[in-house]
Amino acid sequence: MNYRSDIRNIVIVAHVDHGKTTLVDAMLKQSKVFRDNQVVGELIMDSNTLEREKGITIMAKNTALVYRGVKINIIDTPGHADFSGEVERVISMADGCLLLVDSVEGPMPQTKFVLRHALQRGLKTIVVINKIDRPNSRIAEVIRLIHDLFLELATSTDQLDFNVLYASAKEGIAVTEPGMPGKDISPLFDCILANMPPPRIESGPFQMLVSNLDYDSHKGRIAIGRIWRGKVASHDTVVRVNADGNLDYYEVAEVFTYLGLKRLKVDQAEAGDIVAVTGIEKVSIGDTIADSTQPSVLPRIAIGEPTVEMTFGVNTSPFAGREGRYCTTRQLRERLYKELETNLSLRVQDTDSPDTFLVKGRGELHLAILIETMRREGYEFEVSKPEAITKVIDGKLVEPVELLTIDTRDEYIGVLTEMLSKRQALMIDMRNDGQDNVRLVFQIPTKGLLGFRSYFLTSTRGESTMNTLFLGYEPSRGEIVSTRNGVLVASEQGFAITYGLNNAQGRGLTFIDPGTQVYEGMIVGLIPRLQDIPVNVCKEKKKTNVRSSTSDIAVKLTPPLKMSLEQAIDFVNRDELVEVTPKNIRLRKKLLTYSQRLRSISAARLSIK
Ligand SMILES: Nc1nc2c(ncn2[C@@H]2O[C@H](COP(=O)(O)OP(=O)(O)OP(=O)(O)O)[C@@H](O)[C@H]2O)c(=O)[nH]1
Ligand SMILES: [Mg+2]
């Protein structure tokens, strides 16, 4: 067995927002992978448009730098629980991990999730307490909590022996003792070189596991992964082993390794390195690429199961086909199945209806990102309310259950506990810091979390945060009665006008501006009672010949409540849909006419009797 002392492969893991991508910025900037006059900005690795807009990492990505002659391959991962599949996908490329923990927040639910994965894979860990520049940082307490976490999760005693560094990724500094003045990030580089194991390589013919895919319009599919054995060069004949164990032979076109944000073309690459290879036309993530004469297969990547599902269907609204470039069943189906190539924790199934597909993901945000991406690509379709995925185990109906951690203020405890008990949550812990800050921990079925986030944000006026961690499956405790109020439903097709909207505002909140085109069955507002009511928002004022002195004074409307895509998905009930087009997000009743809805309500009543 040999080691490559000229390489280290590390993955950066943490809870959301603890500063992983900012730390990669600091490492890249200091290692001078950019030209002196190059403007690189912040969160360099968050290169995807949605990542930049939302300020979160969605996909795991590779980069590399050279420090003291050693190449450090770095994998940045997302911290949001919905993108946990990305961490699972890439973690096998690394030998070590940097576990980042915010010096104020301390270990959070996702810290536990990612550390458990890293330790189970036997990765060596360096703990980086980040954001030490924050005024209220509580380093000693955070370290104690991290030790507790390691005690709970370690699979061997030597995992309890980990290095700790203190950093401000934002200021680009790391130090070995708290309170030490920082100069730059080099203590982190030194610690990586000294403590992260160099890649171990077996001798033998070429073998690599594909952990990521990329596309290039000229080069075609690019397979990215770690070489476990042997070496690969352009023009080599290799074999690809797919999920069914089938073998296909290819000639490698080009081989690349990473440096900074670029891929460098190389003549050949050897075991221990992370490479990108072109020419393997039909490759998928999880496939092994190996020497064509002696192929042997690497274990495929294990990905956790999805917990939430919703349907994606061809748009059936009266406005169908007006705003999208891709609107047909075939286009929708192709796009969804294509997504499976890179989005490993997603599942897609055909349903009894040829126009509708069941899409399963790791959470509402996971699905919402897919919807937003597709709509920006020009797709038009409709989606249903997300539902928790239930299963039958030993004849019993079971459902996903999550740990919900809420950080809030004392004054919101009452409203939150009341709201959560209706959603079948059980409180497990409540801790107060003596300064009105409180941490509440609940166990809650996933179905109880669906639609909760928007209530949570409004009822705590944006002053609280919530985080979830998937726990497992438990026997179902039955349905949750919807707590959402009824909606205002447009009764006519046309353009909404101020007069009609003003009438609607007499009943509740409205969602649309005057001039918005509506159809019968479209949801245009929310009312403070449970039953829906139809309204005619296109209704004009009756013309009279008499001009009264006051009645023609322009009516002032309250500004409408505009929902984002995520809020819309969170909002709809089972008998409703979200219509998604590149230009608009509309809410609608599944049954568009009032009489259809009445009939379905009375049919439901009859079936109960
Ligand atoms: N004060 C302070 N803020 C920091 C530091 N590092 C990162 N931040 C801020 O924390 C926020 C989140 O940083 P990111 O680097 O995007 O965090 P992340 O862990 O990559 O987040 P995800 O990839 O979405 O999980 C940003 O606003 C950063 O500017 C730090 O050392 N000090
Ligand atoms: Mg990030």
Short mmCIF file of N, CA, C and O in Angstrom, two decimals, residues 169-279:
data_model
loop_
_atom_site.label_atom_id
_atom_site.label_comp_id
_atom_site.label_asym_id
_atom_site.label_seq_id
_atom_site.Cartn_x
_atom_site.Cartn_y
_atom_site.Cartn_z
N ALA A 169 -13.36 33.18 8.64
CA ALA A 169 -13.26 32.99 7.20
C ALA A 169 -13.42 34.33 6.49
O ALA A 169 -12.76 34.61 5.49
N LYS A 170 -14.28 35.17 7.05
CA LYS A 170 -14.56 36.45 6.42
C LYS A 170 -13.32 37.34 6.40
O LYS A 170 -13.06 38.03 5.42
N GLU A 171 -12.55 37.30 7.50
CA GLU A 171 -11.33 38.12 7.54
C GLU A 171 -10.14 37.37 6.98
O GLU A 171 -9.03 37.92 6.92
N GLY A 172 -10.33 36.12 6.61
CA GLY A 172 -9.24 35.34 6.02
C GLY A 172 -8.16 34.95 7.00
O GLY A 172 -6.98 34.88 6.64
N ILE A 173 -8.53 34.71 8.27
CA ILE A 173 -7.51 34.32 9.25
C ILE A 173 -7.88 33.03 9.98
O ILE A 173 -9.06 32.71 10.16
N ALA A 174 -6.85 32.31 10.40
CA ALA A 174 -7.04 31.13 11.25
C ALA A 174 -5.92 31.13 12.27
O ALA A 174 -4.79 31.53 11.97
N VAL A 175 -6.23 30.69 13.51
CA VAL A 175 -5.22 30.61 14.56
C VAL A 175 -5.35 29.29 15.30
O VAL A 175 -6.40 28.64 15.24
N THR A 176 -4.28 28.91 16.01
CA THR A 176 -4.31 27.60 16.68
C THR A 176 -4.82 27.69 18.11
O THR A 176 -5.21 26.69 18.70
N GLU A 177 -4.82 28.89 18.69
CA GLU A 177 -5.35 29.06 20.05
C GLU A 177 -6.32 30.23 20.05
O GLU A 177 -6.05 31.24 19.40
N PRO A 178 -7.41 30.13 20.81
CA PRO A 178 -8.34 31.25 20.82
C PRO A 178 -7.65 32.48 21.42
O PRO A 178 -6.83 32.35 22.32
N GLY A 179 -7.96 33.64 20.88
CA GLY A 179 -7.38 34.87 21.41
C GLY A 179 -6.07 35.26 20.75
O GLY A 179 -5.60 36.39 20.89
N MET A 180 -5.45 34.32 20.02
CA MET A 180 -4.21 34.66 19.33
C MET A 180 -4.49 35.64 18.19
O MET A 180 -5.52 35.52 17.54
N PRO A 181 -3.60 36.61 17.97
CA PRO A 181 -3.83 37.48 16.82
C PRO A 181 -3.63 36.69 15.52
O PRO A 181 -2.71 35.87 15.43
N GLY A 182 -4.50 36.91 14.55
CA GLY A 182 -4.41 36.15 13.31
C GLY A 182 -3.74 36.96 12.21
O GLY A 182 -3.85 38.19 12.18
N LYS A 183 -3.04 36.26 11.33
CA LYS A 183 -2.35 36.95 10.24
C LYS A 183 -2.98 36.56 8.90
O LYS A 183 -3.35 37.38 8.09
N ASP A 184 -3.10 35.27 8.72
CA ASP A 184 -3.68 34.79 7.46
C ASP A 184 -4.27 33.40 7.69
O ASP A 184 -4.44 32.98 8.84
N ILE A 185 -4.51 32.66 6.62
CA ILE A 185 -5.19 31.37 6.76
C ILE A 185 -4.18 30.21 6.82
O ILE A 185 -4.57 29.06 6.96
N SER A 186 -2.86 30.56 6.76
CA SER A 186 -1.88 29.47 6.66
C SER A 186 -1.89 28.46 7.81
O SER A 186 -1.60 27.28 7.58
N PRO A 187 -2.25 28.83 9.07
CA PRO A 187 -2.34 27.78 10.09
C PRO A 187 -3.30 26.65 9.68
O PRO A 187 -3.07 25.48 10.03
N LEU A 188 -4.32 26.99 8.92
CA LEU A 188 -5.24 25.95 8.45
C LEU A 188 -4.55 25.05 7.43
O LEU A 188 -4.63 23.82 7.51
N PHE A 189 -3.83 25.67 6.49
CA PHE A 189 -3.09 24.88 5.50
C PHE A 189 -2.07 23.97 6.20
O PHE A 189 -1.95 22.79 5.86
N ASP A 190 -1.35 24.53 7.17
CA ASP A 190 -0.34 23.74 7.87
C ASP A 190 -0.99 22.56 8.58
O ASP A 190 -0.46 21.45 8.58
N CYS A 191 -2.12 22.82 9.22
CA CYS A 191 -2.82 21.77 9.95
C CYS A 191 -3.29 20.67 8.99
O CYS A 191 -3.22 19.48 9.31
N ILE A 192 -3.77 21.08 7.81
CA ILE A 192 -4.22 20.10 6.82
C ILE A 192 -3.05 19.21 6.39
O ILE A 192 -3.14 17.99 6.38
N LEU A 193 -1.92 19.86 6.07
CA LEU A 193 -0.76 19.08 5.63
C LEU A 193 -0.26 18.13 6.71
O LEU A 193 0.11 16.99 6.43
N ALA A 194 -0.29 18.63 7.96
CA ALA A 194 0.26 17.80 9.04
C ALA A 194 -0.70 16.69 9.48
O ALA A 194 -0.26 15.63 9.90
N ASN A 195 -2.00 16.94 9.41
CA ASN A 195 -2.94 16.00 10.02
C ASN A 195 -3.87 15.25 9.09
O ASN A 195 -4.43 14.22 9.48
N MET A 196 -4.11 15.77 7.92
CA MET A 196 -5.00 15.06 7.02
C MET A 196 -4.22 13.96 6.32
O MET A 196 -3.14 14.23 5.78
N PRO A 197 -4.75 12.74 6.33
CA PRO A 197 -3.97 11.66 5.72
C PRO A 197 -3.84 11.86 4.21
O PRO A 197 -4.80 12.25 3.55
N PRO A 198 -2.66 11.61 3.66
CA PRO A 198 -2.54 11.65 2.20
C PRO A 198 -3.31 10.47 1.62
O PRO A 198 -3.52 9.47 2.31
N PRO A 199 -3.76 10.58 0.36
CA PRO A 199 -4.54 9.48 -0.21
C PRO A 199 -3.73 8.18 -0.27
O PRO A 199 -2.58 8.18 -0.66
N ARG A 200 -4.41 7.12 0.13
CA ARG A 200 -3.81 5.79 0.09
C ARG A 200 -4.09 5.21 -1.28
O ARG A 200 -5.20 5.35 -1.78
N ILE A 201 -3.11 4.62 -1.90
CA ILE A 201 -3.39 4.07 -3.23
C ILE A 201 -2.99 2.61 -3.31
O ILE A 201 -1.95 2.21 -2.82
N GLU A 202 -3.88 1.88 -3.93
CA GLU A 202 -3.57 0.47 -4.14
C GLU A 202 -2.87 0.36 -5.48
O GLU A 202 -3.15 1.13 -6.39
N SER A 203 -2.00 -0.63 -5.60
CA SER A 203 -1.40 -0.81 -6.91
C SER A 203 -2.36 -1.65 -7.74
O SER A 203 -3.15 -2.43 -7.20
N GLY A 204 -2.32 -1.49 -9.03
CA GLY A 204 -3.20 -2.27 -9.89
C GLY A 204 -3.71 -1.43 -11.03
O GLY A 204 -3.36 -0.25 -11.15
N PRO A 205 -4.53 -2.02 -11.86
CA PRO A 205 -5.03 -1.29 -13.03
C PRO A 205 -6.01 -0.18 -12.66
O PRO A 205 -6.58 -0.18 -11.58
N PHE A 206 -6.20 0.75 -13.60
CA PHE A 206 -6.99 1.96 -13.39
C PHE A 206 -8.42 1.67 -12.91
O PHE A 206 -9.10 0.77 -13.41
N GLN A 207 -8.86 2.49 -11.95
CA GLN A 207 -10.21 2.37 -11.42
C GLN A 207 -10.62 3.71 -10.82
O GLN A 207 -9.90 4.27 -9.99
N MET A 208 -11.76 4.26 -11.26
CA MET A 208 -12.25 5.51 -10.67
C MET A 208 -13.74 5.44 -10.46
O MET A 208 -14.46 4.74 -11.18
N LEU A 209 -14.23 6.16 -9.42
CA LEU A 209 -15.67 6.20 -9.14
C LEU A 209 -16.20 7.57 -9.55
O LEU A 209 -15.66 8.59 -9.13
N VAL A 210 -17.25 7.59 -10.36
CA VAL A 210 -17.79 8.87 -10.84
C VAL A 210 -18.70 9.46 -9.77
O VAL A 210 -19.71 8.87 -9.40
N SER A 211 -18.35 10.66 -9.27
CA SER A 211 -19.13 11.29 -8.21
C SER A 211 -19.86 12.53 -8.69
O SER A 211 -20.66 13.12 -7.96
N ASN A 212 -19.53 12.99 -9.87
CA ASN A 212 -20.19 14.19 -10.37
C ASN A 212 -20.16 14.18 -11.89
O ASN A 212 -19.34 13.48 -12.50
N LEU A 213 -21.05 14.94 -12.49
CA LEU A 213 -21.08 15.04 -13.95
C LEU A 213 -21.12 16.50 -14.33
O LEU A 213 -21.69 17.32 -13.63
N ASP A 214 -20.53 16.81 -15.47
CA ASP A 214 -20.65 18.15 -16.00
C ASP A 214 -20.85 18.00 -17.51
O ASP A 214 -20.68 16.91 -18.05
N TYR A 215 -21.25 19.07 -18.17
CA TYR A 215 -21.47 19.00 -19.62
C TYR A 215 -20.69 20.10 -20.30
O TYR A 215 -20.52 21.17 -19.76
N ASP A 216 -20.27 19.82 -21.50
CA ASP A 216 -19.62 20.84 -22.30
C ASP A 216 -20.15 20.64 -23.71
O ASP A 216 -20.22 19.50 -24.20
N SER A 217 -20.54 21.75 -24.35
CA SER A 217 -21.19 21.59 -25.65
C SER A 217 -20.27 20.95 -26.69
O SER A 217 -20.72 20.30 -27.62
N HIS A 218 -18.94 21.12 -26.54
CA HIS A 218 -18.01 20.48 -27.48
C HIS A 218 -17.57 19.10 -27.00
O HIS A 218 -17.54 18.15 -27.76
N LYS A 219 -17.24 19.05 -25.71
CA LYS A 219 -16.62 17.82 -25.19
C LYS A 219 -17.64 16.78 -24.76
O LYS A 219 -17.29 15.63 -24.52
N GLY A 220 -18.92 17.20 -24.60
CA GLY A 220 -19.94 16.26 -24.14
C GLY A 220 -19.88 16.07 -22.64
O GLY A 220 -19.46 16.97 -21.90
N ARG A 221 -20.26 14.89 -22.22
CA ARG A 221 -20.33 14.60 -20.79
C ARG A 221 -18.94 14.53 -20.16
O ARG A 221 -18.03 13.93 -20.73
N ILE A 222 -18.82 15.14 -18.99
CA ILE A 222 -17.54 15.10 -18.27
C ILE A 222 -17.76 14.33 -16.97
O ILE A 222 -18.62 14.68 -16.17
N ALA A 223 -17.00 13.27 -16.80
CA ALA A 223 -17.12 12.45 -15.58
C ALA A 223 -16.10 12.92 -14.57
O ALA A 223 -14.91 13.03 -14.89
N ILE A 224 -16.57 13.21 -13.34
CA ILE A 224 -15.67 13.73 -12.32
C ILE A 224 -15.62 12.74 -11.15
O ILE A 224 -16.66 12.25 -10.72
N GLY A 225 -14.43 12.48 -10.67
CA GLY A 225 -14.34 11.56 -9.53
C GLY A 225 -12.91 11.33 -9.13
O GLY A 225 -11.97 11.92 -9.68
N ARG A 226 -12.77 10.47 -8.15
CA ARG A 226 -11.44 10.19 -7.63
C ARG A 226 -10.90 8.91 -8.26
O ARG A 226 -11.62 7.93 -8.41
N ILE A 227 -9.62 8.95 -8.59
CA ILE A 227 -8.97 7.72 -9.09
C ILE A 227 -8.53 6.92 -7.87
O ILE A 227 -7.81 7.44 -7.02
N TRP A 228 -8.99 5.70 -7.77
CA TRP A 228 -8.64 4.87 -6.63
C TRP A 228 -7.41 4.00 -6.92
O TRP A 228 -6.68 3.62 -6.02
N ARG A 229 -7.22 3.69 -8.18
CA ARG A 229 -6.14 2.75 -8.51
C ARG A 229 -5.59 3.09 -9.89
O ARG A 229 -6.36 3.52 -10.76
N GLY A 230 -4.30 2.94 -10.10
CA GLY A 230 -3.72 3.06 -11.43
C GLY A 230 -3.71 4.49 -11.96
O GLY A 230 -3.78 5.45 -11.20
N LYS A 231 -3.61 4.59 -13.28
CA LYS A 231 -3.59 5.92 -13.89
C LYS A 231 -4.40 5.93 -15.17
O LYS A 231 -4.72 4.88 -15.73
N VAL A 232 -4.72 7.17 -15.61
CA VAL A 232 -5.52 7.31 -16.82
C VAL A 232 -4.91 8.39 -17.70
O VAL A 232 -4.43 9.41 -17.19
N ALA A 233 -4.90 8.14 -19.00
CA ALA A 233 -4.36 9.12 -19.94
C ALA A 233 -5.31 9.22 -21.14
O ALA A 233 -6.13 8.31 -21.35
N SER A 234 -5.21 10.32 -21.89
CA SER A 234 -6.07 10.42 -23.06
C SER A 234 -5.72 9.28 -24.03
O SER A 234 -4.57 8.81 -24.07
N HIS A 235 -6.74 8.85 -24.76
CA HIS A 235 -6.67 7.72 -25.71
C HIS A 235 -6.63 6.34 -25.05
O HIS A 235 -6.61 5.34 -25.74
N ASP A 236 -6.62 6.28 -23.73
CA ASP A 236 -6.72 4.96 -23.08
C ASP A 236 -8.08 4.35 -23.39
O ASP A 236 -9.08 5.07 -23.47
N THR A 237 -8.12 3.06 -23.55
CA THR A 237 -9.41 2.40 -23.66
C THR A 237 -9.84 1.98 -22.26
O THR A 237 -9.06 1.36 -21.53
N VAL A 238 -11.06 2.39 -21.88
CA VAL A 238 -11.54 2.08 -20.54
C VAL A 238 -12.92 1.44 -20.64
O VAL A 238 -13.57 1.49 -21.69
N VAL A 239 -13.35 0.88 -19.54
CA VAL A 239 -14.69 0.30 -19.52
C VAL A 239 -15.51 1.04 -18.46
O VAL A 239 -14.98 1.45 -17.43
N ARG A 240 -16.77 1.26 -18.79
CA ARG A 240 -17.66 1.88 -17.81
C ARG A 240 -18.61 0.80 -17.30
O ARG A 240 -19.23 0.09 -18.10
N VAL A 241 -18.74 0.68 -15.98
CA VAL A 241 -19.66 -0.31 -15.40
C VAL A 241 -20.84 0.48 -14.83
O VAL A 241 -20.65 1.30 -13.94
N ASN A 242 -22.04 0.21 -15.35
CA ASN A 242 -23.19 0.99 -14.88
C ASN A 242 -23.93 0.27 -13.76
O ASN A 242 -23.49 -0.77 -13.27
N ALA A 243 -25.09 0.86 -13.35
CA ALA A 243 -25.81 0.34 -12.18
C ALA A 243 -26.24 -1.11 -12.36
O ALA A 243 -26.32 -1.87 -11.39
N ASP A 244 -26.52 -1.51 -13.60
CA ASP A 244 -26.95 -2.89 -13.82
C ASP A 244 -25.77 -3.85 -14.00
O ASP A 244 -25.96 -5.03 -14.31
N GLY A 245 -24.56 -3.32 -13.88
CA GLY A 245 -23.39 -4.16 -14.05
C GLY A 245 -22.98 -4.34 -15.51
O GLY A 245 -22.10 -5.15 -15.81
N ASN A 246 -23.63 -3.61 -16.42
CA ASN A 246 -23.28 -3.73 -17.84
C ASN A 246 -21.96 -3.01 -18.13
O ASN A 246 -21.66 -1.98 -17.53
N LEU A 247 -21.21 -3.56 -19.08
CA LEU A 247 -19.92 -2.97 -19.44
C LEU A 247 -20.02 -2.29 -20.81
O LEU A 247 -20.58 -2.85 -21.74
N ASP A 248 -19.47 -1.08 -20.91
CA ASP A 248 -19.38 -0.40 -22.20
C ASP A 248 -17.96 0.09 -22.36
O ASP A 248 -17.38 0.61 -21.40
N TYR A 249 -17.44 -0.02 -23.57
CA TYR A 249 -16.03 0.36 -23.79
C TYR A 249 -15.95 1.75 -24.44
O TYR A 249 -16.73 2.07 -25.32
N TYR A 250 -15.01 2.55 -23.99
CA TYR A 250 -14.82 3.90 -24.52
C TYR A 250 -13.34 4.21 -24.64
O TYR A 250 -12.53 3.62 -23.93
N GLU A 251 -13.06 5.24 -25.48
CA GLU A 251 -11.71 5.78 -25.49
C GLU A 251 -11.73 7.11 -24.75
O GLU A 251 -12.56 7.98 -25.06
N VAL A 252 -10.87 7.27 -23.78
CA VAL A 252 -10.80 8.53 -23.03
C VAL A 252 -10.35 9.63 -24.00
O VAL A 252 -9.38 9.45 -24.73
N ALA A 253 -11.08 10.76 -24.02
CA ALA A 253 -10.67 11.86 -24.90
C ALA A 253 -9.62 12.71 -24.19
O ALA A 253 -8.47 12.75 -24.59
N GLU A 254 -10.05 13.36 -23.09
CA GLU A 254 -9.09 14.22 -22.38
C GLU A 254 -9.19 13.99 -20.88
O GLU A 254 -10.23 13.57 -20.37
N VAL A 255 -8.10 14.31 -20.19
CA VAL A 255 -8.06 14.18 -18.73
C VAL A 255 -7.71 15.55 -18.15
O VAL A 255 -6.83 16.24 -18.66
N PHE A 256 -8.43 15.95 -17.10
CA PHE A 256 -8.20 17.24 -16.46
C PHE A 256 -8.03 17.03 -14.96
O PHE A 256 -8.62 16.12 -14.38
N THR A 257 -7.24 17.91 -14.33
CA THR A 257 -7.25 17.98 -12.86
C THR A 257 -7.68 19.40 -12.50
O THR A 257 -7.87 20.24 -13.38
N TYR A 258 -7.86 19.65 -11.21
CA TYR A 258 -8.37 20.95 -10.78
C TYR A 258 -7.26 21.86 -10.30
O TYR A 258 -6.29 21.42 -9.70
N LEU A 259 -7.42 23.16 -10.56
CA LEU A 259 -6.61 24.18 -9.91
C LEU A 259 -7.44 25.46 -9.86
O LEU A 259 -7.84 25.98 -10.90
N GLY A 260 -7.71 25.94 -8.66
CA GLY A 260 -8.55 27.12 -8.52
C GLY A 260 -9.90 26.84 -9.14
O GLY A 260 -10.50 25.80 -8.90
N LEU A 261 -10.38 27.77 -9.96
CA LEU A 261 -11.70 27.57 -10.56
C LEU A 261 -11.58 26.91 -11.92
O LEU A 261 -12.56 26.73 -12.62
N LYS A 262 -10.36 26.58 -12.29
CA LYS A 262 -10.14 26.03 -13.64
C LYS A 262 -9.89 24.54 -13.61
O LYS A 262 -9.48 23.97 -12.61
N ARG A 263 -10.12 23.94 -14.78
CA ARG A 263 -9.70 22.56 -14.95
C ARG A 263 -8.50 22.59 -15.89
O ARG A 263 -8.56 23.22 -16.94
N LEU A 264 -7.42 21.94 -15.48
CA LEU A 264 -6.21 21.94 -16.29
C LEU A 264 -6.11 20.64 -17.05
O LEU A 264 -6.22 19.56 -16.45
N LYS A 265 -5.85 20.75 -18.35
CA LYS A 265 -5.68 19.54 -19.14
C LYS A 265 -4.32 18.92 -18.80
O LYS A 265 -3.31 19.62 -18.75
N VAL A 266 -4.32 17.63 -18.55
CA VAL A 266 -3.05 16.96 -18.23
C VAL A 266 -2.90 15.74 -19.14
O VAL A 266 -3.87 15.23 -19.68
N ASP A 267 -1.65 15.29 -19.30
CA ASP A 267 -1.43 14.11 -20.14
C ASP A 267 -1.98 12.86 -19.46
O ASP A 267 -2.58 12.01 -20.08
N GLN A 268 -1.73 12.80 -18.18
CA GLN A 268 -2.27 11.66 -17.44
C GLN A 268 -2.43 12.03 -15.97
O GLN A 268 -1.86 13.01 -15.49
N ALA A 269 -3.26 11.27 -15.27
CA ALA A 269 -3.45 11.50 -13.84
C ALA A 269 -3.40 10.16 -13.14
O ALA A 269 -3.71 9.12 -13.73
N GLU A 270 -2.99 10.23 -11.86
CA GLU A 270 -2.75 8.97 -11.14
C GLU A 270 -3.62 8.85 -9.91
O GLU A 270 -4.19 9.83 -9.43
N ALA A 271 -3.65 7.65 -9.38
CA ALA A 271 -4.46 7.32 -8.21
C ALA A 271 -4.26 8.34 -7.10
O ALA A 271 -3.16 8.83 -6.89
N GLY A 272 -5.33 8.66 -6.39
CA GLY A 272 -5.27 9.62 -5.29
C GLY A 272 -5.78 10.98 -5.69
O GLY A 272 -6.20 11.76 -4.85
N ASP A 273 -5.77 11.27 -6.99
CA ASP A 273 -6.18 12.60 -7.44
C ASP A 273 -7.66 12.61 -7.83
O ASP A 273 -8.25 11.56 -8.09
N ILE A 274 -8.22 13.82 -7.88
CA ILE A 274 -9.60 13.99 -8.34
C ILE A 274 -9.53 14.56 -9.75
O ILE A 274 -8.85 15.56 -9.98
N VAL A 275 -10.19 13.89 -10.68
CA VAL A 275 -10.02 14.25 -12.09
C VAL A 275 -11.37 14.42 -12.79
O VAL A 275 -12.41 13.98 -12.30
N ALA A 276 -11.29 15.04 -13.96
CA ALA A 276 -12.45 15.12 -14.85
C ALA A 276 -12.02 14.48 -16.16
O ALA A 276 -10.93 14.76 -16.66
N VAL A 277 -12.86 13.60 -16.68
CA VAL A 277 -12.49 12.82 -17.85
C VAL A 277 -13.58 12.97 -18.92
O VAL A 277 -14.76 12.88 -18.61
N THR A 278 -13.18 13.21 -20.16
CA THR A 278 -14.19 13.31 -21.23
C THR A 278 -14.08 12.10 -22.17
O THR A 278 -13.07 11.39 -22.14
N GLY A 279 -15.13 11.92 -22.95
CA GLY A 279 -15.12 10.82 -23.91
C GLY A 279 -15.98 9.64 -23.48
O GLY A 279 -16.25 8.74 -24.26
#
